[in-house]
Amino acid sequence: MEAIYQNAWLIPVLPLLGAMLVGLGLISLNQVTNRLRQLNAVLIISLMGIACGMSIALLVSQIQGHAPYINTIEWAAAGNFHLSMGYTVDHLTAMMLVIVTTVALLVMIYTDGYMSHDPSYVRFYAYLSLFGSSMLGLVVSPNLVQIYIFWELVGMCSYLLVGFWYDRSTAADAAQKAFVTNRVGDFGLLLGILGLFWATGSFDFGEIGSRLAELVQTGSLSNVIAIVFAILVFLGPVAKSAQFPLHVWLPDAMEGPTPISALIHAATMVAAGVFLVARMYPVFEHVPAAMNVIAFTGAFTAFLGATIAITQNDIKKGLAYSTISQLGYMVMAMGVGAYSAGLFHLMTHAYFKAMLFLGSGSVIHGMEAVVGHDPALAQDMRLMGGLRKYMPVTAITFFIGCVAISGIPPFAGFWSKDEILGQTFAANPFLWFIGWLTAGITAFYMFRMYFTTFEGKFRGNQRQLWQKLKSFEGMAIVTGFEAVPAFGPGAMTKGELEATAHEHHDDHDHGHGHSEYPHESPWTMTLPLALLAIPSMVIGLVGTPFANYFEEFIYSPTETLEEVVEAAALFDPNEFYVMAGASVGISLIGITIASLIYLWGKINPVAIATKIKSLYELSLNKWYFDDIYHRVFVVGLRRVARQVMEVDFRVVDGAVNLTGIFTLVSGEGLKYLENGRAQFYALIIFAAVLGLVIVFGVT
């Protein structure tokens, strides 16, 4: 068993080896490497499979009671300064390794079907493998410096993958937006790391926490400075985990291929921020003000993401705002001290959200056969409908994901979300109320997404309705309500509309694609969906309050197992039933409202949107954050740049040009004094000396 720990460094190295081999092949033997696309895919999937097997073995060993393992070497030394690099394996590391490798492995298998016709198929696999290596390196890092190195590598891979289709201006812009936004948070993280090292003299997580607490208690370090350092470190997770106010990059990042949306923006990269908060928990726990900032940031982000997701019609962007909201739950949990609950939700969310994103990719793959390779059409839920008939595996797994994220027992999301809400209520009832309300909104928009996509009749082959469906009144048509009143000249009832649509359907072209109806995805795409559905349903059972095995395995580094067991013994089932009933009740209300509007057509959503137009537009325009940032930072900085350019042109360039002109004129004048006669030069020197004597004599 010890050999597994000694060779654990291979887990991040194996995917790196795959990326390096394929990358070198693309650079040196491009045509040959691209022709051997399946072989390259098998190589990269196999290496990730080996890493996955080793990760599972480490997890099993940690569950069986093996002590945490750390292996480091001295990387740099100068005087009293020593910096080590290596890897560590503890309970948190083992869990994260399994999450990253299992999701990455399934996404890589899925990619074979989704990217099969893409000319950059091999390059995509190389990027996937490089990202997997970077994320695994971050997970095993034993100190802040090494985490920061891999933190930046993960950001670089995100830039490459979001902008994978760089010939699309939207993808290129989204990659730049993600990169710049993350640099803001990463700069704060770097300042926080340097500040903590200045204060404590260490990069080790545990040592930083204990020394910082001691310094604050003895008065050697101001509490305000400790708060500033902690918040600066938190800026890194704010950007990576798309928390307010640096959340704006994640929805735009959906311009990347869908497998990346599942891997990076649902299960792994965005979870890195929550993982870092967990690693730095010994620091944050001793700074209550920072914990409050974390908790309220997470709560507001959860509510913000949910309220925006309500009105999204792009299936991937709806899931993106859902991810922002769920990450807010995790961050809120960390802020109120619910360490295990936050990480438990990270684990359950990774599986069902990866399944939902891959399910959306399967939907897009099927829609492209009808509407063509136009993302604006293939991803618009208003052009879908009735896909359950044509894509049963995708529909069933997507439904499972919707139930799981809505917090319906016994699916995984119920246990993790309920634990967060229960512990939040004990810490701060106001934050609990925000989380509880968000749970109802979550259930509403997820089932809105499911009903609009998979129920009803298929609308994608009715080209004459495309523009009408994509207008403001589109959702009214989807739910059986007309944009015009059902009386007066030209009015049509629901039945007449369907008949008219059928007539147009017979007379006109069916779309830009080659098929009239969508089709189920190939097995390489449906198999990962089916496999991810299993943990989405049952993995929550390891963390039930009746027997919380997860909390006994993953608990705060400032706690002991005995304290965790004692706290678990105080479990009150009556309190659990009340809290669970409240969370399930609000979720069922959300599902019922979604059913009334989008399944049974009893309520006209456009009529509601018209009555609360300001709120509707607030949600539709993403609370205007993109507009505000554009005006303040993009337009504002351009104005500043123009002013700087004016100063550069008029002052700096003017001074340089004046110097040049003075040199030119003086040179032109002095050349007439150069005649080569020594007597003339002596006369000039004599005149100069005489002038100095007169000047100084007068003064």
PDB file of C-alpha atoms in Angstrom, residues 276-440:
ATOM      1  CA  LEU A 276      -8.727  26.707  -1.732  1.00  0.00           C
ATOM      2  CA  VAL A 277     -11.092  28.113   0.895  1.00  0.00           C
ATOM      3  CA  ALA A 278     -11.120  24.639   2.463  1.00  0.00           C
ATOM      4  CA  ARG A 279      -7.312  24.447   2.381  1.00  0.00           C
ATOM      5  CA  MET A 280      -7.031  27.934   3.895  1.00  0.00           C
ATOM      6  CA  TYR A 281      -9.751  27.246   6.454  1.00  0.00           C
ATOM      7  CA  PRO A 282      -7.262  27.398   9.381  1.00  0.00           C
ATOM      8  CA  VAL A 283      -6.582  31.002   8.335  1.00  0.00           C
ATOM      9  CA  PHE A 284     -10.171  32.091   7.674  1.00  0.00           C
ATOM     10  CA  GLU A 285     -11.571  30.483  10.815  1.00  0.00           C
ATOM     11  CA  HIS A 286      -9.463  32.755  13.044  1.00  0.00           C
ATOM     12  CA  VAL A 287     -10.669  35.897  11.224  1.00  0.00           C
ATOM     13  CA  PRO A 288     -14.432  36.185  11.930  1.00  0.00           C
ATOM     14  CA  ALA A 289     -14.873  39.291   9.774  1.00  0.00           C
ATOM     15  CA  ALA A 290     -13.453  37.433   6.778  1.00  0.00           C
ATOM     16  CA  MET A 291     -15.780  34.503   7.481  1.00  0.00           C
ATOM     17  CA  ASN A 292     -18.738  36.905   7.392  1.00  0.00           C
ATOM     18  CA  VAL A 293     -17.557  38.344   4.082  1.00  0.00           C
ATOM     19  CA  ILE A 294     -17.289  34.811   2.671  1.00  0.00           C
ATOM     20  CA  ALA A 295     -20.744  33.821   3.938  1.00  0.00           C
ATOM     21  CA  PHE A 296     -22.590  36.894   2.650  1.00  0.00           C
ATOM     22  CA  THR A 297     -20.736  36.813  -0.679  1.00  0.00           C
ATOM     23  CA  GLY A 298     -21.792  33.206  -1.177  1.00  0.00           C
ATOM     24  CA  ALA A 299     -25.403  33.844  -0.179  1.00  0.00           C
ATOM     25  CA  PHE A 300     -25.780  36.843  -2.479  1.00  0.00           C
ATOM     26  CA  THR A 301     -24.128  34.973  -5.348  1.00  0.00           C
ATOM     27  CA  ALA A 302     -26.477  32.009  -4.883  1.00  0.00           C
ATOM     28  CA  PHE A 303     -29.509  34.295  -5.071  1.00  0.00           C
ATOM     29  CA  LEU A 304     -28.061  36.352  -7.938  1.00  0.00           C
ATOM     30  CA  GLY A 305     -27.313  33.331 -10.126  1.00  0.00           C
ATOM     31  CA  ALA A 306     -30.731  31.790  -9.501  1.00  0.00           C
ATOM     32  CA  THR A 307     -32.665  34.958 -10.331  1.00  0.00           C
ATOM     33  CA  ILE A 308     -30.780  35.394 -13.610  1.00  0.00           C
ATOM     34  CA  ALA A 309     -31.220  31.732 -14.614  1.00  0.00           C
ATOM     35  CA  ILE A 310     -35.011  32.154 -14.535  1.00  0.00           C
ATOM     36  CA  THR A 311     -35.115  34.038 -17.844  1.00  0.00           C
ATOM     37  CA  GLN A 312     -32.263  32.414 -19.782  1.00  0.00           C
ATOM     38  CA  ASN A 313     -33.262  30.714 -23.036  1.00  0.00           C
ATOM     39  CA  ASP A 314     -29.815  29.417 -23.973  1.00  0.00           C
ATOM     40  CA  ILE A 315     -29.642  25.974 -22.351  1.00  0.00           C
ATOM     41  CA  LYS A 316     -25.920  26.235 -21.552  1.00  0.00           C
ATOM     42  CA  LYS A 317     -26.120  29.743 -20.123  1.00  0.00           C
ATOM     43  CA  GLY A 318     -29.020  28.663 -17.932  1.00  0.00           C
ATOM     44  CA  LEU A 319     -26.817  25.901 -16.534  1.00  0.00           C
ATOM     45  CA  ALA A 320     -23.936  28.366 -16.176  1.00  0.00           C
ATOM     46  CA  TYR A 321     -25.961  30.648 -13.909  1.00  0.00           C
ATOM     47  CA  SER A 322     -27.144  27.568 -12.057  1.00  0.00           C
ATOM     48  CA  THR A 323     -23.480  26.711 -11.447  1.00  0.00           C
ATOM     49  CA  ILE A 324     -22.810  30.210 -10.124  1.00  0.00           C
ATOM     50  CA  SER A 325     -25.746  29.798  -7.745  1.00  0.00           C
ATOM     51  CA  GLN A 326     -24.670  26.376  -6.483  1.00  0.00           C
ATOM     52  CA  LEU A 327     -21.098  27.552  -5.965  1.00  0.00           C
ATOM     53  CA  GLY A 328     -22.597  30.337  -3.880  1.00  0.00           C
ATOM     54  CA  TYR A 329     -24.136  27.687  -1.625  1.00  0.00           C
ATOM     55  CA  MET A 330     -20.720  26.077  -1.130  1.00  0.00           C
ATOM     56  CA  VAL A 331     -19.000  29.377  -0.354  1.00  0.00           C
ATOM     57  CA  MET A 332     -21.803  30.369   2.044  1.00  0.00           C
ATOM     58  CA  ALA A 333     -21.364  27.038   3.821  1.00  0.00           C
ATOM     59  CA  MET A 334     -17.654  27.673   4.260  1.00  0.00           C
ATOM     60  CA  GLY A 335     -18.386  31.150   5.612  1.00  0.00           C
ATOM     61  CA  VAL A 336     -20.800  29.962   8.309  1.00  0.00           C
ATOM     62  CA  GLY A 337     -18.421  27.196   9.414  1.00  0.00           C
ATOM     63  CA  ALA A 338     -20.200  24.308   7.672  1.00  0.00           C
ATOM     64  CA  TYR A 339     -16.910  22.942   6.338  1.00  0.00           C
ATOM     65  CA  SER A 340     -18.038  19.365   5.666  1.00  0.00           C
ATOM     66  CA  ALA A 341     -21.396  20.454   4.254  1.00  0.00           C
ATOM     67  CA  GLY A 342     -19.735  22.759   1.719  1.00  0.00           C
ATOM     68  CA  LEU A 343     -17.388  20.053   0.493  1.00  0.00           C
ATOM     69  CA  PHE A 344     -20.191  17.497   0.471  1.00  0.00           C
ATOM     70  CA  HIS A 345     -22.174  19.749  -1.866  1.00  0.00           C
ATOM     71  CA  LEU A 346     -19.048  20.241  -3.970  1.00  0.00           C
ATOM     72  CA  MET A 347     -18.880  16.471  -4.474  1.00  0.00           C
ATOM     73  CA  THR A 348     -22.557  15.866  -5.231  1.00  0.00           C
ATOM     74  CA  HIS A 349     -22.798  18.954  -7.452  1.00  0.00           C
ATOM     75  CA  ALA A 350     -19.757  17.895  -9.462  1.00  0.00           C
ATOM     76  CA  TYR A 351     -21.505  14.742 -10.635  1.00  0.00           C
ATOM     77  CA  PHE A 352     -25.036  15.955 -11.332  1.00  0.00           C
ATOM     78  CA  LYS A 353     -23.946  19.252 -12.868  1.00  0.00           C
ATOM     79  CA  ALA A 354     -21.401  17.490 -15.105  1.00  0.00           C
ATOM     80  CA  MET A 355     -24.239  15.197 -16.189  1.00  0.00           C
ATOM     81  CA  LEU A 356     -26.514  18.172 -16.875  1.00  0.00           C
ATOM     82  CA  PHE A 357     -23.884  19.938 -18.968  1.00  0.00           C
ATOM     83  CA  LEU A 358     -23.099  16.781 -20.925  1.00  0.00           C
ATOM     84  CA  GLY A 359     -26.851  16.323 -21.351  1.00  0.00           C
ATOM     85  CA  SER A 360     -27.105  19.823 -22.792  1.00  0.00           C
ATOM     86  CA  GLY A 361     -24.282  18.918 -25.171  1.00  0.00           C
ATOM     87  CA  SER A 362     -26.208  15.845 -26.256  1.00  0.00           C
ATOM     88  CA  VAL A 363     -29.267  18.049 -26.891  1.00  0.00           C
ATOM     89  CA  ILE A 364     -27.173  20.498 -28.930  1.00  0.00           C
ATOM     90  CA  HIS A 365     -25.653  17.597 -30.881  1.00  0.00           C
ATOM     91  CA  GLY A 366     -29.149  16.356 -31.743  1.00  0.00           C
ATOM     92  CA  MET A 367     -30.455  19.842 -32.565  1.00  0.00           C
ATOM     93  CA  GLU A 368     -27.581  20.572 -34.947  1.00  0.00           C
ATOM     94  CA  ALA A 369     -28.871  17.802 -37.192  1.00  0.00           C
ATOM     95  CA  VAL A 370     -32.015  19.911 -37.688  1.00  0.00           C
ATOM     96  CA  VAL A 371     -31.026  23.583 -37.387  1.00  0.00           C
ATOM     97  CA  GLY A 372     -27.385  23.373 -38.454  1.00  0.00           C
ATOM     98  CA  HIS A 373     -24.210  24.427 -36.642  1.00  0.00           C
ATOM     99  CA  ASP A 374     -25.530  27.749 -35.415  1.00  0.00           C
ATOM    100  CA  PRO A 375     -25.212  27.996 -31.599  1.00  0.00           C
ATOM    101  CA  ALA A 376     -27.906  30.677 -31.431  1.00  0.00           C
ATOM    102  CA  LEU A 377     -30.386  28.141 -32.839  1.00  0.00           C
ATOM    103  CA  ALA A 378     -29.037  24.841 -31.536  1.00  0.00           C
ATOM    104  CA  GLN A 379     -28.888  26.072 -27.916  1.00  0.00           C
ATOM    105  CA  ASP A 380     -32.172  27.984 -27.765  1.00  0.00           C
ATOM    106  CA  MET A 381     -34.700  26.054 -25.684  1.00  0.00           C
ATOM    107  CA  ARG A 382     -37.610  27.824 -27.404  1.00  0.00           C
ATOM    108  CA  LEU A 383     -36.742  25.946 -30.599  1.00  0.00           C
ATOM    109  CA  MET A 384     -36.640  22.562 -28.863  1.00  0.00           C
ATOM    110  CA  GLY A 385     -39.539  20.769 -27.198  1.00  0.00           C
ATOM    111  CA  GLY A 386     -40.546  17.116 -27.269  1.00  0.00           C
ATOM    112  CA  LEU A 387     -36.969  15.815 -27.312  1.00  0.00           C
ATOM    113  CA  ARG A 388     -37.811  13.068 -24.826  1.00  0.00           C
ATOM    114  CA  LYS A 389     -39.404  11.166 -27.717  1.00  0.00           C
ATOM    115  CA  TYR A 390     -36.271  11.338 -29.860  1.00  0.00           C
ATOM    116  CA  MET A 391     -33.548  11.318 -27.173  1.00  0.00           C
ATOM    117  CA  PRO A 392     -34.796   9.109 -24.323  1.00  0.00           C
ATOM    118  CA  VAL A 393     -31.442   8.453 -22.608  1.00  0.00           C
ATOM    119  CA  THR A 394     -30.558  12.145 -22.613  1.00  0.00           C
ATOM    120  CA  ALA A 395     -34.027  13.050 -21.337  1.00  0.00           C
ATOM    121  CA  ILE A 396     -33.988  10.537 -18.465  1.00  0.00           C
ATOM    122  CA  THR A 397     -30.516  11.518 -17.267  1.00  0.00           C
ATOM    123  CA  PHE A 398     -31.322  15.235 -17.578  1.00  0.00           C
ATOM    124  CA  PHE A 399     -34.475  14.681 -15.530  1.00  0.00           C
ATOM    125  CA  ILE A 400     -32.433  12.906 -12.850  1.00  0.00           C
ATOM    126  CA  GLY A 401     -30.069  15.884 -12.757  1.00  0.00           C
ATOM    127  CA  CYS A 402     -32.979  18.309 -12.406  1.00  0.00           C
ATOM    128  CA  VAL A 403     -34.434  16.334  -9.506  1.00  0.00           C
ATOM    129  CA  ALA A 404     -31.014  16.085  -7.837  1.00  0.00           C
ATOM    130  CA  ILE A 405     -30.202  19.795  -8.055  1.00  0.00           C
ATOM    131  CA  SER A 406     -33.726  20.697  -6.901  1.00  0.00           C
ATOM    132  CA  GLY A 407     -33.083  18.907  -3.619  1.00  0.00           C
ATOM    133  CA  ILE A 408     -35.707  16.173  -3.817  1.00  0.00           C
ATOM    134  CA  PRO A 409     -34.940  13.122  -1.629  1.00  0.00           C
ATOM    135  CA  PRO A 410     -33.327  10.663  -1.868  1.00  0.00           C
ATOM    136  CA  PHE A 411     -31.264  12.138  -4.703  1.00  0.00           C
ATOM    137  CA  ALA A 412     -27.770  13.452  -3.964  1.00  0.00           C
ATOM    138  CA  GLY A 413     -28.505  17.175  -4.017  1.00  0.00           C
ATOM    139  CA  PHE A 414     -31.087  16.899  -1.242  1.00  0.00           C
ATOM    140  CA  TRP A 415     -28.674  15.633   1.408  1.00  0.00           C
ATOM    141  CA  SER A 416     -25.883  18.088   0.689  1.00  0.00           C
ATOM    142  CA  LYS A 417     -28.074  21.173   0.208  1.00  0.00           C
ATOM    143  CA  ASP A 418     -30.193  20.348   3.253  1.00  0.00           C
ATOM    144  CA  GLU A 419     -27.090  20.010   5.418  1.00  0.00           C
ATOM    145  CA  ILE A 420     -25.907  23.441   4.258  1.00  0.00           C
ATOM    146  CA  LEU A 421     -29.301  25.003   4.998  1.00  0.00           C
ATOM    147  CA  GLY A 422     -29.532  23.318   8.398  1.00  0.00           C
ATOM    148  CA  GLN A 423     -26.133  24.532   9.569  1.00  0.00           C
ATOM    149  CA  THR A 424     -26.701  27.965   8.051  1.00  0.00           C
ATOM    150  CA  PHE A 425     -29.945  28.328  10.015  1.00  0.00           C
ATOM    151  CA  ALA A 426     -28.055  27.609  13.230  1.00  0.00           C
ATOM    152  CA  ALA A 427     -25.446  30.252  12.358  1.00  0.00           C
ATOM    153  CA  ASN A 428     -27.529  32.983  10.711  1.00  0.00           C
ATOM    154  CA  PRO A 429     -31.293  32.677  10.018  1.00  0.00           C
ATOM    155  CA  PHE A 430     -31.173  35.534   7.490  1.00  0.00           C
ATOM    156  CA  LEU A 431     -28.650  33.684   5.344  1.00  0.00           C
ATOM    157  CA  TRP A 432     -30.753  30.544   5.712  1.00  0.00           C
ATOM    158  CA  PHE A 433     -33.764  32.418   4.344  1.00  0.00           C
ATOM    159  CA  ILE A 434     -31.783  33.512   1.277  1.00  0.00           C
ATOM    160  CA  GLY A 435     -30.610  29.935   0.705  1.00  0.00           C
ATOM    161  CA  TRP A 436     -34.106  28.557   1.269  1.00  0.00           C
ATOM    162  CA  LEU A 437     -35.663  30.992  -1.185  1.00  0.00           C
ATOM    163  CA  THR A 438     -32.917  30.236  -3.699  1.00  0.00           C
ATOM    164  CA  ALA A 439     -33.721  26.534  -3.417  1.00  0.00           C
ATOM    165  CA  GLY A 440     -37.263  27.201  -4.626  1.00  0.00           C
TER     166      GLY A 440
END
